[in-house]
């Protein structure tokens, strides 16, 4: 099993500093499951390649096998010695611990910089094939090249195997590349040679810092990394979520302008009224309020007796606490508690608790999401939760010129990541509707100005 990493550097020999291993010799390490050798097949003035050769001892493996051993024959005859797997991750962790942590005693400047890197993995088992390989590495901005191997080179009629020779290219810090390999190789292999316990969650969160929360496949990564132990995967995702929560916020003070406009024309109430009317018209009985904040819409919904189930979701724990208090959830009789629920969750994660509802409202929420993450929210709402009706409201940026307290080009709220013109919102909504098989119509909310339109815009999606 061979992994090579080629780095283009100002001085090829710097790779030795980055890895804390001198290029001048072969470094060999005894590991619990075999031997690892680190050496440099190429060092030139401008680039260098490091190779990690892993010799897994299949007989030793059987002797020291963990609690989830396989069938007797498989114990001796298996792919483990030849493929990249969790053994390689463990080896990376042991051989390159400081590099993986982004540290360099002698040359921190090298460790902090992004370099053009190419990683080649001789044989990588990809359960899920090339599409999954791409879904894992491409969102992290790697160029992926993969060659699939036949089951048997002499018998092409037997078809393809799940083994690939893989090349990954990106300009990144070496620590990032090693971290991605460390986490994603066992995910692709969908196996781990050791028992997975609670501390694996910590490991995943530690190594996933800065990239996993935003990764579109974070659920699959957590599930596979934690060997399909659901409770651990859920725990990991919840902690990822919670760590993300402080950045967004119902907790934050709105800019003066938003308060002004909300107050003067009681826009908030008009908005809620419009959303309620649309939901009512749709005939929905089970509804979601996604990004429910402090529960203004929920309160109104809870008064409508034709609704049989109402769920409010928000990423902010603080907002949910306030909502719970306002709705007096604690004091509701048992049967009402089943009808009105609050859950903590993020629109950036696929969440099966949102499956099977008639309608969903996202009231003044999308503008709180980072534009690169909006795509995840779109899939989670329209493709996965897939309610028949979706109502989305967002500020109309054109109307901002009417707001006295607002500087030109400024946004209405500190936590808004963007505000769209009507054309921008409509283009997004049309694209999204088309992609997920919905139709969409638009309704202005609030007093409509002839030139700049209404302060709030609303899109009603139906399938
Ligand atoms: N819909 C409410 C709140 C709007 S403020 C109302 O109209 O009053 C936006 C809300 O979106 C905040 O409560 C914020 O915590 C929530 N939010 C932001 N990002 C989110 C995410 N990724 N998932 C779920 N909720 C989110």
Tab-separated table of C-alpha atoms and ligand atoms in Angstrom:
chain	number	residue	atom	x	y	z
A	1	UNK	CA	0.000	0.000	0.000
A	2	UNK	CA	1.631	3.185	-1.195
A	3	UNK	CA	0.742	6.825	-0.678
A	4	UNK	CA	2.842	9.543	-2.274
A	5	UNK	CA	2.553	13.272	-1.879
A	6	UNK	CA	4.305	15.608	-4.288
A	7	UNK	CA	4.732	19.215	-3.229
A	8	UNK	CA	5.898	22.116	-5.371
A	9	UNK	CA	7.905	24.290	-3.017
A	10	UNK	CA	10.404	27.113	-3.146
A	11	UNK	CA	12.989	24.554	-2.120
A	12	UNK	CA	12.162	20.865	-2.482
A	13	UNK	CA	14.085	20.002	0.667
A	14	UNK	CA	11.541	22.010	2.671
A	15	UNK	CA	9.203	19.027	2.522
A	16	UNK	CA	11.525	17.419	5.073
A	17	UNK	CA	10.898	20.324	7.466
A	18	UNK	CA	7.175	20.188	6.850
A	19	UNK	CA	7.068	16.498	7.730
A	20	UNK	CA	9.780	16.508	10.405
A	21	UNK	CA	11.543	13.731	8.526
A	22	UNK	CA	14.882	14.294	6.872
A	23	UNK	CA	14.871	13.512	3.128
A	24	UNK	CA	18.317	11.936	3.409
A	25	UNK	CA	17.239	8.482	4.557
A	26	UNK	CA	14.469	5.917	4.891
A	27	UNK	CA	12.507	6.140	8.140
A	28	UNK	CA	10.901	2.905	9.312
A	29	UNK	CA	8.348	2.577	12.081
A	30	UNK	CA	6.864	-0.420	13.809
A	31	UNK	CA	3.132	-0.092	14.217
A	32	UNK	CA	0.729	-2.480	15.925
A	33	UNK	CA	-0.402	-3.894	12.597
A	34	UNK	CA	2.809	-3.837	10.561
A	35	UNK	CA	5.610	-1.584	9.414
A	36	UNK	CA	5.553	1.853	7.805
A	37	UNK	CA	8.397	3.285	5.772
A	38	UNK	CA	8.741	6.948	4.898
A	39	UNK	CA	11.161	7.991	2.171
A	40	UNK	CA	11.611	10.604	-0.523
A	41	UNK	CA	11.842	9.225	-4.075
A	42	UNK	CA	12.377	12.716	-5.470
A	43	UNK	CA	13.834	15.941	-4.107
A	44	UNK	CA	14.669	18.694	-6.613
A	45	UNK	CA	15.283	22.422	-6.088
A	46	UNK	CA	11.593	23.121	-6.714
A	47	UNK	CA	9.683	20.043	-5.653
A	48	UNK	CA	9.765	16.881	-3.642
A	49	UNK	CA	7.821	13.680	-3.254
A	50	UNK	CA	7.390	11.778	-0.046
A	51	UNK	CA	6.242	8.158	-0.063
A	52	UNK	CA	4.560	6.246	2.724
A	53	UNK	CA	4.820	2.517	2.217
A	54	UNK	CA	2.689	0.523	4.569
A	55	UNK	CA	3.255	-3.173	5.101
A	56	UNK	CA	0.274	-4.559	6.961
A	57	UNK	CA	0.911	-7.969	8.476
A	58	UNK	CA	-2.232	-10.050	7.845
A	59	UNK	CA	-1.232	-12.802	10.251
A	60	UNK	CA	-0.422	-10.312	12.986
A	61	UNK	CA	-3.821	-8.773	12.374
A	62	UNK	CA	-5.612	-11.966	13.182
A	63	UNK	CA	-3.691	-12.393	16.378
A	64	UNK	CA	-4.522	-8.930	17.558
A	65	UNK	CA	-7.961	-8.670	16.069
A	66	UNK	CA	-10.625	-6.535	17.645
A	67	UNK	CA	-14.142	-7.409	18.748
A	68	UNK	CA	-15.647	-7.233	15.259
A	69	UNK	CA	-13.689	-9.951	13.482
A	70	UNK	CA	-14.778	-11.372	10.165
A	71	UNK	CA	-15.255	-14.883	8.802
A	72	UNK	CA	-12.321	-17.300	9.295
A	73	UNK	CA	-11.011	-17.315	5.740
A	74	UNK	CA	-11.267	-13.575	5.444
A	75	UNK	CA	-9.026	-13.301	8.445
A	76	UNK	CA	-6.068	-14.383	6.379
A	77	UNK	CA	-7.106	-13.642	2.822
A	78	UNK	CA	-8.321	-10.092	2.608
A	79	UNK	CA	-7.491	-6.827	0.940
A	80	UNK	CA	-6.176	-5.047	4.018
A	81	UNK	CA	-2.438	-5.330	3.263
A	82	UNK	CA	-2.893	-3.882	-0.208
A	83	UNK	CA	-5.314	-1.026	0.118
A	84	UNK	CA	-5.569	2.349	1.778
A	85	UNK	CA	-7.752	2.004	4.847
A	86	UNK	CA	-7.949	3.068	8.438
A	87	UNK	CA	-4.476	1.534	8.829
A	88	UNK	CA	-3.165	4.310	6.626
A	89	UNK	CA	-5.003	6.883	8.740
A	90	UNK	CA	-3.458	5.520	11.895
A	91	UNK	CA	-0.050	5.555	10.209
A	92	UNK	CA	-0.527	9.184	9.112
A	93	UNK	CA	-1.515	10.071	12.677
A	94	UNK	CA	1.566	8.392	14.121
A	95	UNK	CA	4.159	9.367	11.525
A	96	UNK	CA	3.098	12.955	10.971
A	97	UNK	CA	1.375	14.058	14.178
A	98	UNK	CA	2.866	17.583	14.291
A	99	UNK	CA	2.231	18.130	10.566
A	100	UNK	CA	-1.343	16.934	10.908
A	101	UNK	CA	-1.799	19.437	13.707
A	102	UNK	CA	-0.417	22.221	11.483
A	103	UNK	CA	2.704	22.622	13.604
A	104	UNK	CA	6.318	23.022	12.579
A	105	UNK	CA	8.905	23.739	15.197
A	106	UNK	CA	11.614	24.856	12.840
A	107	UNK	CA	9.640	26.363	9.975
A	108	UNK	CA	6.146	27.501	11.000
A	109	UNK	CA	6.087	29.727	7.919
A	110	UNK	CA	6.135	26.638	5.688
A	111	UNK	CA	3.352	24.929	7.604
A	112	UNK	CA	1.122	27.998	7.424
A	113	UNK	CA	1.315	28.305	3.642
A	114	UNK	CA	-0.720	26.630	0.926
A	115	UNK	CA	1.389	24.728	-1.622
A	116	UNK	CA	0.474	22.945	-4.840
A	117	UNK	CA	0.113	19.343	-3.687
A	118	UNK	CA	-0.642	16.080	-5.442
A	119	UNK	CA	-1.525	12.980	-3.439
A	120	UNK	CA	-1.547	9.578	-5.121
A	121	UNK	CA	-3.046	6.543	-3.489
A	122	UNK	CA	-2.111	3.287	-5.186
A	123	UNK	CA	-5.268	1.407	-4.219
A	124	UNK	CA	-8.219	3.013	-2.518
A	125	UNK	CA	-11.373	1.008	-1.904
A	126	UNK	CA	-14.327	3.272	-2.701
A	127	UNK	CA	-17.626	1.852	-1.512
A	128	UNK	CA	-19.927	4.109	-3.473
A	129	UNK	CA	-17.549	4.254	-6.439
A	130	UNK	CA	-16.159	7.241	-8.247
A	131	UNK	CA	-19.297	9.367	-7.702
A	132	UNK	CA	-18.836	9.178	-3.941
A	133	UNK	CA	-15.095	9.763	-4.247
A	134	UNK	CA	-15.907	12.986	-6.079
A	135	UNK	CA	-18.687	13.959	-3.685
A	136	UNK	CA	-16.212	13.707	-0.827
A	137	UNK	CA	-13.191	15.482	-2.289
A	138	UNK	CA	-14.575	17.950	-4.825
A	139	UNK	CA	-16.435	20.118	-2.274
A	140	UNK	CA	-13.038	20.512	-0.607
A	141	UNK	CA	-11.709	21.923	-3.887
A	142	UNK	CA	-9.641	18.939	-4.985
A	143	UNK	CA	-9.230	17.972	-8.599
A	144	UNK	CA	-9.918	14.272	-8.596
A	145	UNK	CA	-8.574	11.736	-11.095
A	146	UNK	CA	-9.478	8.097	-10.582
A	147	UNK	CA	-8.746	4.876	-12.426
A	148	UNK	CA	-10.968	1.982	-11.583
A	149	UNK	CA	-9.467	-1.502	-11.423
A	150	UNK	CA	-11.008	-4.637	-12.852
A	151	UNK	CA	-11.868	-7.417	-10.457
A	152	UNK	CA	-9.362	-9.537	-12.349
A	153	UNK	CA	-7.101	-8.025	-15.004
A	154	UNK	CA	-7.153	-11.293	-16.948
A	155	UNK	CA	-10.957	-11.572	-16.868
A	156	UNK	CA	-12.406	-8.245	-18.029
A	157	UNK	CA	-15.802	-9.947	-18.348
A	158	UNK	CA	-15.939	-10.137	-14.538
A	159	UNK	CA	-16.363	-6.405	-14.461
A	160	UNK	CA	-15.015	-3.615	-12.316
A	161	UNK	CA	-13.984	-3.744	-8.687
A	162	UNK	CA	-14.492	-1.060	-6.083
A	163	UNK	CA	-10.733	-0.358	-6.070
A	164	UNK	CA	-9.331	2.806	-7.563
A	165	UNK	CA	-5.989	4.427	-8.112
A	166	UNK	CA	-6.633	7.986	-7.059
A	167	UNK	CA	-4.891	11.275	-7.629
A	168	UNK	CA	-5.938	14.383	-5.715
A	169	UNK	CA	-4.654	17.840	-6.593
A	170	UNK	CA	-5.087	21.072	-4.715
A	171	UNK	CA	-3.197	24.064	-3.458
A	172	UNK	CA	-3.486	23.767	0.289
A	173	UNK	CA	-1.619	23.567	3.510
A	174	UNK	CA	-0.055	20.147	3.951
A	175	UNK	CA	-1.906	19.791	7.275
A	176	UNK	CA	-5.224	20.126	5.462
A	177	UNK	CA	-4.394	17.504	2.853
A	178	UNK	CA	-3.248	15.045	5.517
A	179	UNK	CA	-6.345	15.727	7.591
A	180	UNK	CA	-8.687	15.152	4.668
A	181	UNK	CA	-6.935	11.876	3.848
A	182	UNK	CA	-6.969	10.870	7.497
A	183	UNK	CA	-10.730	11.276	7.771
A	184	UNK	CA	-11.937	10.402	4.290
A	185	UNK	CA	-9.920	7.273	3.475
A	186	UNK	CA	-11.710	5.142	6.107
A	187	UNK	CA	-14.980	6.795	5.063
A	188	UNK	CA	-14.518	5.641	1.464
A	189	UNK	CA	-13.388	2.222	2.621
A	190	UNK	CA	-16.395	2.202	4.964
A	191	UNK	CA	-14.552	0.062	7.444
A	192	UNK	CA	-12.319	0.480	10.459
A	193	UNK	CA	-9.928	-2.009	11.855
A	194	UNK	CA	-10.516	-0.963	15.431
A	195	UNK	CA	-13.461	-0.626	17.709
A	196	UNK	CA	-15.194	2.718	17.485
A	197	UNK	CA	-16.111	4.327	20.788
A	198	UNK	CA	-16.991	7.728	22.131
A	199	UNK	CA	-13.514	9.150	21.714
A	200	UNK	CA	-13.857	8.693	17.950
A	201	UNK	CA	-16.458	11.469	18.001
A	202	UNK	CA	-13.884	13.809	19.536
A	203	UNK	CA	-11.358	12.709	16.961
A	204	UNK	CA	-13.773	13.345	14.106
A	205	UNK	CA	-14.687	16.799	15.401
A	206	UNK	CA	-11.078	17.691	16.017
A	207	UNK	CA	-9.953	16.646	12.559
A	208	UNK	CA	-13.135	17.975	10.976
A	209	UNK	CA	-12.655	21.455	12.354
A	210	UNK	CA	-13.078	24.160	9.755
A	211	UNK	CA	-14.386	21.937	6.949
A	212	UNK	CA	-16.704	19.179	8.086
A	213	UNK	CA	-19.606	21.361	9.208
A	214	UNK	CA	-19.829	22.879	5.751
A	215	UNK	CA	-19.302	19.628	3.849
A	216	UNK	CA	-22.410	18.555	1.925
A	217	UNK	CA	-21.709	14.914	2.815
A	218	UNK	CA	-21.101	15.527	6.517
A	219	UNK	CA	-23.875	13.111	7.514
A	220	UNK	CA	-22.443	10.271	5.478
A	221	UNK	CA	-18.941	11.114	6.674
A	222	UNK	CA	-20.005	11.023	10.328
A	223	UNK	CA	-22.027	7.856	9.844
A	224	UNK	CA	-19.292	5.938	8.088
A	225	UNK	CA	-16.450	7.343	10.163
A	226	UNK	CA	-18.265	6.200	13.276
A	227	UNK	CA	-18.998	2.808	11.751
A	228	UNK	CA	-22.703	3.314	11.456
A	229	UNK	CA	-23.168	3.689	15.171
A	230	UNK	CA	-26.181	5.965	14.935
A	231	UNK	CA	-26.047	7.425	18.399
A	232	UNK	CA	-22.410	8.436	17.893
A	233	UNK	CA	-23.123	9.919	14.471
A	234	UNK	CA	-26.026	11.937	15.822
A	235	UNK	CA	-23.919	13.114	18.745
A	236	UNK	CA	-21.180	14.215	16.350
A	237	UNK	CA	-23.601	16.116	14.144
A	238	UNK	CA	-25.254	17.788	17.071
A	239	UNK	CA	-21.943	18.975	18.383
A	240	UNK	CA	-20.939	20.228	14.961
A	241	UNK	CA	-24.236	22.096	14.860
A	242	UNK	CA	-23.907	23.586	18.278
A	243	UNK	CA	-20.431	24.776	17.504
A	244	UNK	CA	-21.817	26.536	14.491
A	245	UNK	CA	-24.681	28.200	16.337
A	246	UNK	CA	-23.021	31.278	17.855
A	247	UNK	CA	-22.283	32.705	14.418
A	248	UNK	CA	-25.934	33.058	13.535
A	249	UNK	CA	-28.394	34.797	15.501
A	250	UNK	CA	-31.746	35.607	16.689
A	251	UNK	CA	-29.651	36.749	19.643
A	252	UNK	CA	-28.282	39.686	17.710
A	253	UNK	CA	-29.552	43.198	17.739
A	254	UNK	CA	-31.102	44.295	14.469
A	255	UNK	CA	-29.796	47.446	12.805
A	256	UNK	CA	-31.801	50.552	13.602
A	257	UNK	CA	-33.293	50.503	10.133
A	258	UNK	CA	-34.862	47.115	10.528
A	259	UNK	CA	-36.446	48.120	13.771
A	260	UNK	CA	-37.701	51.305	12.216
A	261	UNK	CA	-39.356	49.639	9.302
A	262	UNK	CA	-40.687	46.728	11.310
A	263	UNK	CA	-42.226	49.186	13.705
A	264	UNK	CA	-43.609	51.807	11.352
A	265	UNK	CA	-45.584	49.549	9.134
A	266	UNK	CA	-45.741	46.581	11.434
A	267	UNK	CA	-44.191	44.627	8.656
A	268	UNK	CA	-43.655	41.650	10.839
A	269	UNK	CA	-47.369	41.197	11.317
A	270	UNK	CA	-48.153	41.647	7.662
A	271	UNK	CA	-45.545	39.087	6.832
A	272	UNK	CA	-46.893	36.561	9.284
A	273	UNK	CA	-50.402	37.219	8.021
A	274	UNK	CA	-49.320	36.591	4.441
A	275	UNK	CA	-47.519	33.367	5.372
A	276	UNK	CA	-50.481	32.130	7.394
A	277	UNK	CA	-52.851	32.843	4.528
A	278	UNK	CA	-50.714	30.895	2.092
A	279	UNK	CA	-50.349	27.946	4.447
A	280	UNK	CA	-54.070	27.936	5.089
A	281	UNK	CA	-54.825	28.022	1.380
A	282	UNK	CA	-52.519	25.066	0.776
A	283	UNK	CA	-54.661	22.906	3.033
A	284	UNK	CA	-51.608	21.822	5.038
A	285	UNK	CA	-52.202	20.084	8.349
A	286	UNK	CA	-48.668	19.283	9.370
A	287	UNK	CA	-46.306	22.236	9.046
A	288	UNK	CA	-42.687	23.150	9.668
A	289	UNK	CA	-41.396	26.573	10.647
A	290	UNK	CA	-37.738	26.382	9.696
A	291	UNK	CA	-35.585	29.022	11.374
A	292	UNK	CA	-38.517	29.727	13.675
A	293	UNK	CA	-36.538	32.132	15.869
A	294	UNK	CA	-38.459	33.220	18.924
A	295	UNK	CA	-41.664	31.642	17.684
A	296	UNK	CA	-43.807	34.496	16.317
A	297	UNK	CA	-45.211	32.398	13.506
A	298	UNK	CA	-45.538	29.342	15.740
A	299	UNK	CA	-47.759	31.243	18.106
A	300	UNK	CA	-50.150	32.132	15.327
A	301	UNK	CA	-50.037	28.653	13.865
A	302	UNK	CA	-50.800	27.083	17.219
A	303	UNK	CA	-54.118	28.955	17.291
A	304	UNK	CA	-55.259	27.324	14.083
A	305	UNK	CA	-57.087	24.192	15.160
A	306	UNK	CA	-57.070	22.664	11.696
A	307	UNK	CA	-53.334	22.089	12.063
A	308	UNK	CA	-52.534	18.721	13.581
A	309	UNK	CA	-48.776	19.074	13.944
A	310	UNK	CA	-46.521	22.124	14.116
A	311	UNK	CA	-42.749	21.875	14.391
A	312	UNK	CA	-40.425	24.811	14.865
A	313	UNK	CA	-36.747	24.307	14.121
A	314	UNK	CA	-33.892	26.693	14.744
A	315	UNK	CA	-30.138	26.420	15.031
A	316	UNK	CA	-30.037	28.849	17.939
A	317	UNK	CA	-30.602	27.280	21.326
A	318	UNK	CA	-31.207	30.683	22.845
A	319	UNK	CA	-33.976	31.515	20.353
A	320	UNK	CA	-35.636	28.172	21.073
A	321	UNK	CA	-35.576	28.855	24.810
A	322	UNK	CA	-37.337	32.147	24.258
A	323	UNK	CA	-39.825	30.504	21.910
A	324	UNK	CA	-40.517	27.781	24.435
A	325	UNK	CA	-41.235	30.368	27.086
A	326	UNK	CA	-43.446	32.480	24.844
A	327	UNK	CA	-45.422	29.465	23.773
A	328	UNK	CA	-45.587	28.260	27.375
A	329	UNK	CA	-44.595	24.838	26.120
A	330	UNK	CA	-43.772	23.612	29.597
A	331	UNK	CA	-47.287	24.238	30.742
A	332	UNK	CA	-49.119	22.769	27.788
A	333	UNK	CA	-51.238	19.693	28.463
A	334	UNK	CA	-49.756	16.448	27.172
A	335	UNK	CA	-51.859	16.158	23.995
A	336	UNK	CA	-50.906	19.711	22.903
A	337	UNK	CA	-47.279	18.996	23.475
A	338	UNK	CA	-47.439	16.359	20.777
A	339	UNK	CA	-48.979	18.910	18.446
A	340	UNK	CA	-46.464	21.715	18.924
A	341	UNK	CA	-42.777	20.878	19.076
A	342	UNK	CA	-39.461	22.685	18.986
A	343	UNK	CA	-36.316	21.042	17.704
A	344	UNK	CA	-32.775	22.259	17.411
A	345	UNK	CA	-31.318	21.682	13.988
A	346	UNK	CA	-29.638	23.350	11.082
A	347	UNK	CA	-30.938	23.868	7.591
A	348	UNK	CA	-27.432	23.079	6.428
A	349	UNK	CA	-27.814	19.452	7.467
A	350	UNK	CA	-30.062	16.843	6.066
A	351	UNK	CA	-32.468	16.027	8.859
A	352	UNK	CA	-34.870	13.120	8.653
A	353	UNK	CA	-37.042	14.606	11.371
A	354	UNK	CA	-38.235	17.019	8.694
A	355	UNK	CA	-39.498	14.302	6.345
A	356	UNK	CA	-43.155	13.892	5.560
A	357	UNK	CA	-44.692	17.314	6.342
A	358	UNK	CA	-47.265	19.078	4.182
A	359	UNK	CA	-45.726	22.534	4.243
A	360	UNK	CA	-42.652	24.435	5.408
A	361	UNK	CA	-42.119	28.138	6.042
A	362	UNK	CA	-38.742	29.867	5.959
A	363	UNK	CA	-39.546	33.363	7.139
A	364	UNK	CA	-36.613	35.775	6.912
A	365	UNK	CA	-34.108	32.946	7.175
A	366	UNK	CA	-32.279	32.384	3.885
A	367	UNK	CA	-30.529	35.768	4.095
A	368	UNK	CA	-28.872	34.528	7.300
A	369	UNK	CA	-27.085	31.730	5.434
A	370	UNK	CA	-23.695	32.099	3.808
A	371	UNK	CA	-24.260	32.079	0.052
A	372	UNK	CA	-21.997	29.030	-0.521
A	373	UNK	CA	-24.151	27.118	1.974
A	374	UNK	CA	-27.464	28.055	0.499
A	375	UNK	CA	-27.254	25.106	-1.886
A	376	UNK	CA	-27.200	22.704	1.069
A	377	UNK	CA	-30.288	24.366	2.512
A	378	UNK	CA	-32.054	24.096	-0.858
A	379	UNK	CA	-31.468	20.356	-1.038
A	380	UNK	CA	-32.405	19.788	2.577
A	381	UNK	CA	-35.694	21.598	2.209
A	382	UNK	CA	-36.799	20.895	-1.346
A	383	UNK	CA	-35.197	17.542	-2.092
A	384	UNK	CA	-35.051	15.775	1.276
A	385	UNK	CA	-37.788	17.223	3.505
A	386	UNK	CA	-39.773	17.682	0.273
A	387	UNK	CA	-43.026	19.168	1.585
A	388	UNK	CA	-45.799	19.901	-0.903
A	389	UNK	CA	-45.692	23.633	-0.151
A	390	UNK	CA	-42.719	25.811	0.789
A	391	UNK	CA	-43.060	29.504	1.640
A	392	UNK	CA	-39.905	31.611	1.625
A	393	UNK	CA	-39.715	35.278	2.595
A	394	UNK	CA	-36.680	37.546	2.420
A	395	UNK	CA	-36.038	41.308	2.342
A	396	UNK	CA	-36.331	43.118	-0.956
A	397	UNK	CA	-33.004	44.997	-1.170
A	398	UNK	CA	-34.437	47.534	-3.622
A	399	UNK	CA	-36.692	48.838	-0.871
A	400	UNK	CA	-33.682	49.752	1.319
A	401	UNK	CA	-33.406	53.221	-0.261
A	402	UNK	CA	-36.677	54.030	1.502
A	403	UNK	CA	-35.212	53.337	4.921
A	404	UNK	CA	-33.940	56.532	6.523
A	405	UNK	CA	-31.673	54.934	9.073
A	406	UNK	CA	-29.872	52.795	6.529
A	407	UNK	CA	-26.674	53.826	4.761
A	408	UNK	CA	-26.537	53.178	1.035
A	409	UNK	CA	-25.542	49.604	0.253
A	410	UNK	CA	-25.886	48.553	3.905
A	411	UNK	CA	-27.915	45.529	4.944
A	412	UNK	CA	-30.904	45.685	7.274
A	413	UNK	CA	-29.494	43.398	9.915
A	414	UNK	CA	-25.980	42.686	11.159
A	415	UNK	CA	-26.410	38.985	10.630
A	416	UNK	CA	-27.729	39.205	7.073
A	417	UNK	CA	-25.260	37.642	4.673
A	418	UNK	CA	-27.002	39.109	1.631
A	419	UNK	CA	-30.152	40.915	0.601
A	420	UNK	CA	-31.588	40.352	-2.838
A	421	UNK	CA	-33.335	42.536	-5.387
A	422	UNK	CA	-36.604	41.165	-6.716
A	423	UNK	CA	-34.855	39.956	-9.863
A	424	UNK	CA	-32.222	38.135	-7.817
A	425	UNK	CA	-34.735	36.454	-5.539
A	426	UNK	CA	-36.968	35.478	-8.418
A	427	UNK	CA	-34.064	34.052	-10.416
A	428	UNK	CA	-32.965	31.991	-7.406
A	429	UNK	CA	-36.510	30.811	-6.725
A	430	UNK	CA	-37.175	29.845	-10.356
A	431	UNK	CA	-33.915	27.939	-10.535
A	432	UNK	CA	-34.613	26.156	-7.274
A	433	UNK	CA	-38.203	25.346	-8.185
A	434	UNK	CA	-37.161	23.918	-11.518
A	435	UNK	CA	-34.361	21.875	-10.043
A	436	UNK	CA	-36.571	20.188	-7.470
A	437	UNK	CA	-39.796	19.880	-9.423
A	438	UNK	CA	-41.818	22.729	-7.890
A	439	UNK	CA	-43.738	25.611	-9.397
A	440	UNK	CA	-43.285	29.043	-7.813
A	441	UNK	CA	-45.280	32.273	-7.605
A	442	UNK	CA	-44.325	35.578	-6.004
A	443	UNK	CA	-46.204	37.868	-3.669
A	444	UNK	CA	-45.089	41.243	-2.311
A	445	UNK	CA	-45.513	41.789	1.418
A	446	UNK	CA	-45.985	45.253	2.937
A	447	UNK	CA	-46.757	48.580	1.266
A	448	UNK	CA	-45.778	48.365	-2.376
A	449	UNK	CA	-43.775	51.220	-3.930
A	450	UNK	CA	-44.162	51.746	-7.684
A	451	UNK	CA	-40.429	51.721	-8.374
A	452	UNK	CA	-38.756	49.680	-5.675
A	453	UNK	CA	-41.580	47.296	-4.756
A	454	UNK	CA	-42.520	46.025	-1.303
A	455	UNK	CA	-40.185	45.738	1.701
A	456	UNK	CA	-40.514	41.954	1.872
A	457	UNK	CA	-40.737	39.477	-0.961
A	458	UNK	CA	-42.326	36.085	-0.740
A	459	UNK	CA	-42.059	33.016	-2.928
A	460	UNK	CA	-44.647	30.249	-2.721
A	461	UNK	CA	-43.376	26.909	-4.015
A	462	UNK	CA	-45.767	24.082	-4.739
A	463	UNK	CA	-45.366	20.661	-6.234
B	1	LIG	N1	-38.524	33.107	11.277
B	1	LIG	C1	-38.319	33.930	12.446
B	1	LIG	C2	-36.847	34.277	12.697
B	1	LIG	C3	-36.112	34.971	11.598
B	1	LIG	S1	-34.471	35.410	12.061
B	1	LIG	C4	-39.153	35.184	12.366
B	1	LIG	O1	-39.625	35.510	11.287
B	1	LIG	O2	-39.287	35.819	13.391
B	1	LIG	C5	-33.547	34.092	11.329
B	1	LIG	C6	-33.529	32.844	12.128
B	1	LIG	O3	-32.882	31.853	11.394
B	1	LIG	C7	-32.771	32.974	13.451
B	1	LIG	O4	-33.582	32.537	14.495
B	1	LIG	C8	-31.589	32.092	13.262
B	1	LIG	O5	-31.155	31.462	14.460
B	1	LIG	C9	-32.107	31.081	12.274
B	1	LIG	N2	-31.066	30.409	11.505
B	1	LIG	C10	-29.941	30.927	10.969
B	1	LIG	N3	-29.235	29.980	10.353
B	1	LIG	C11	-29.918	28.817	10.490
B	1	LIG	C12	-29.697	27.489	10.094
B	1	LIG	N4	-28.599	27.158	9.426
B	1	LIG	N5	-30.598	26.555	10.403
B	1	LIG	C13	-31.703	26.889	11.105
B	1	LIG	N6	-31.961	28.117	11.522
B	1	LIG	C14	-31.096	29.087	11.229
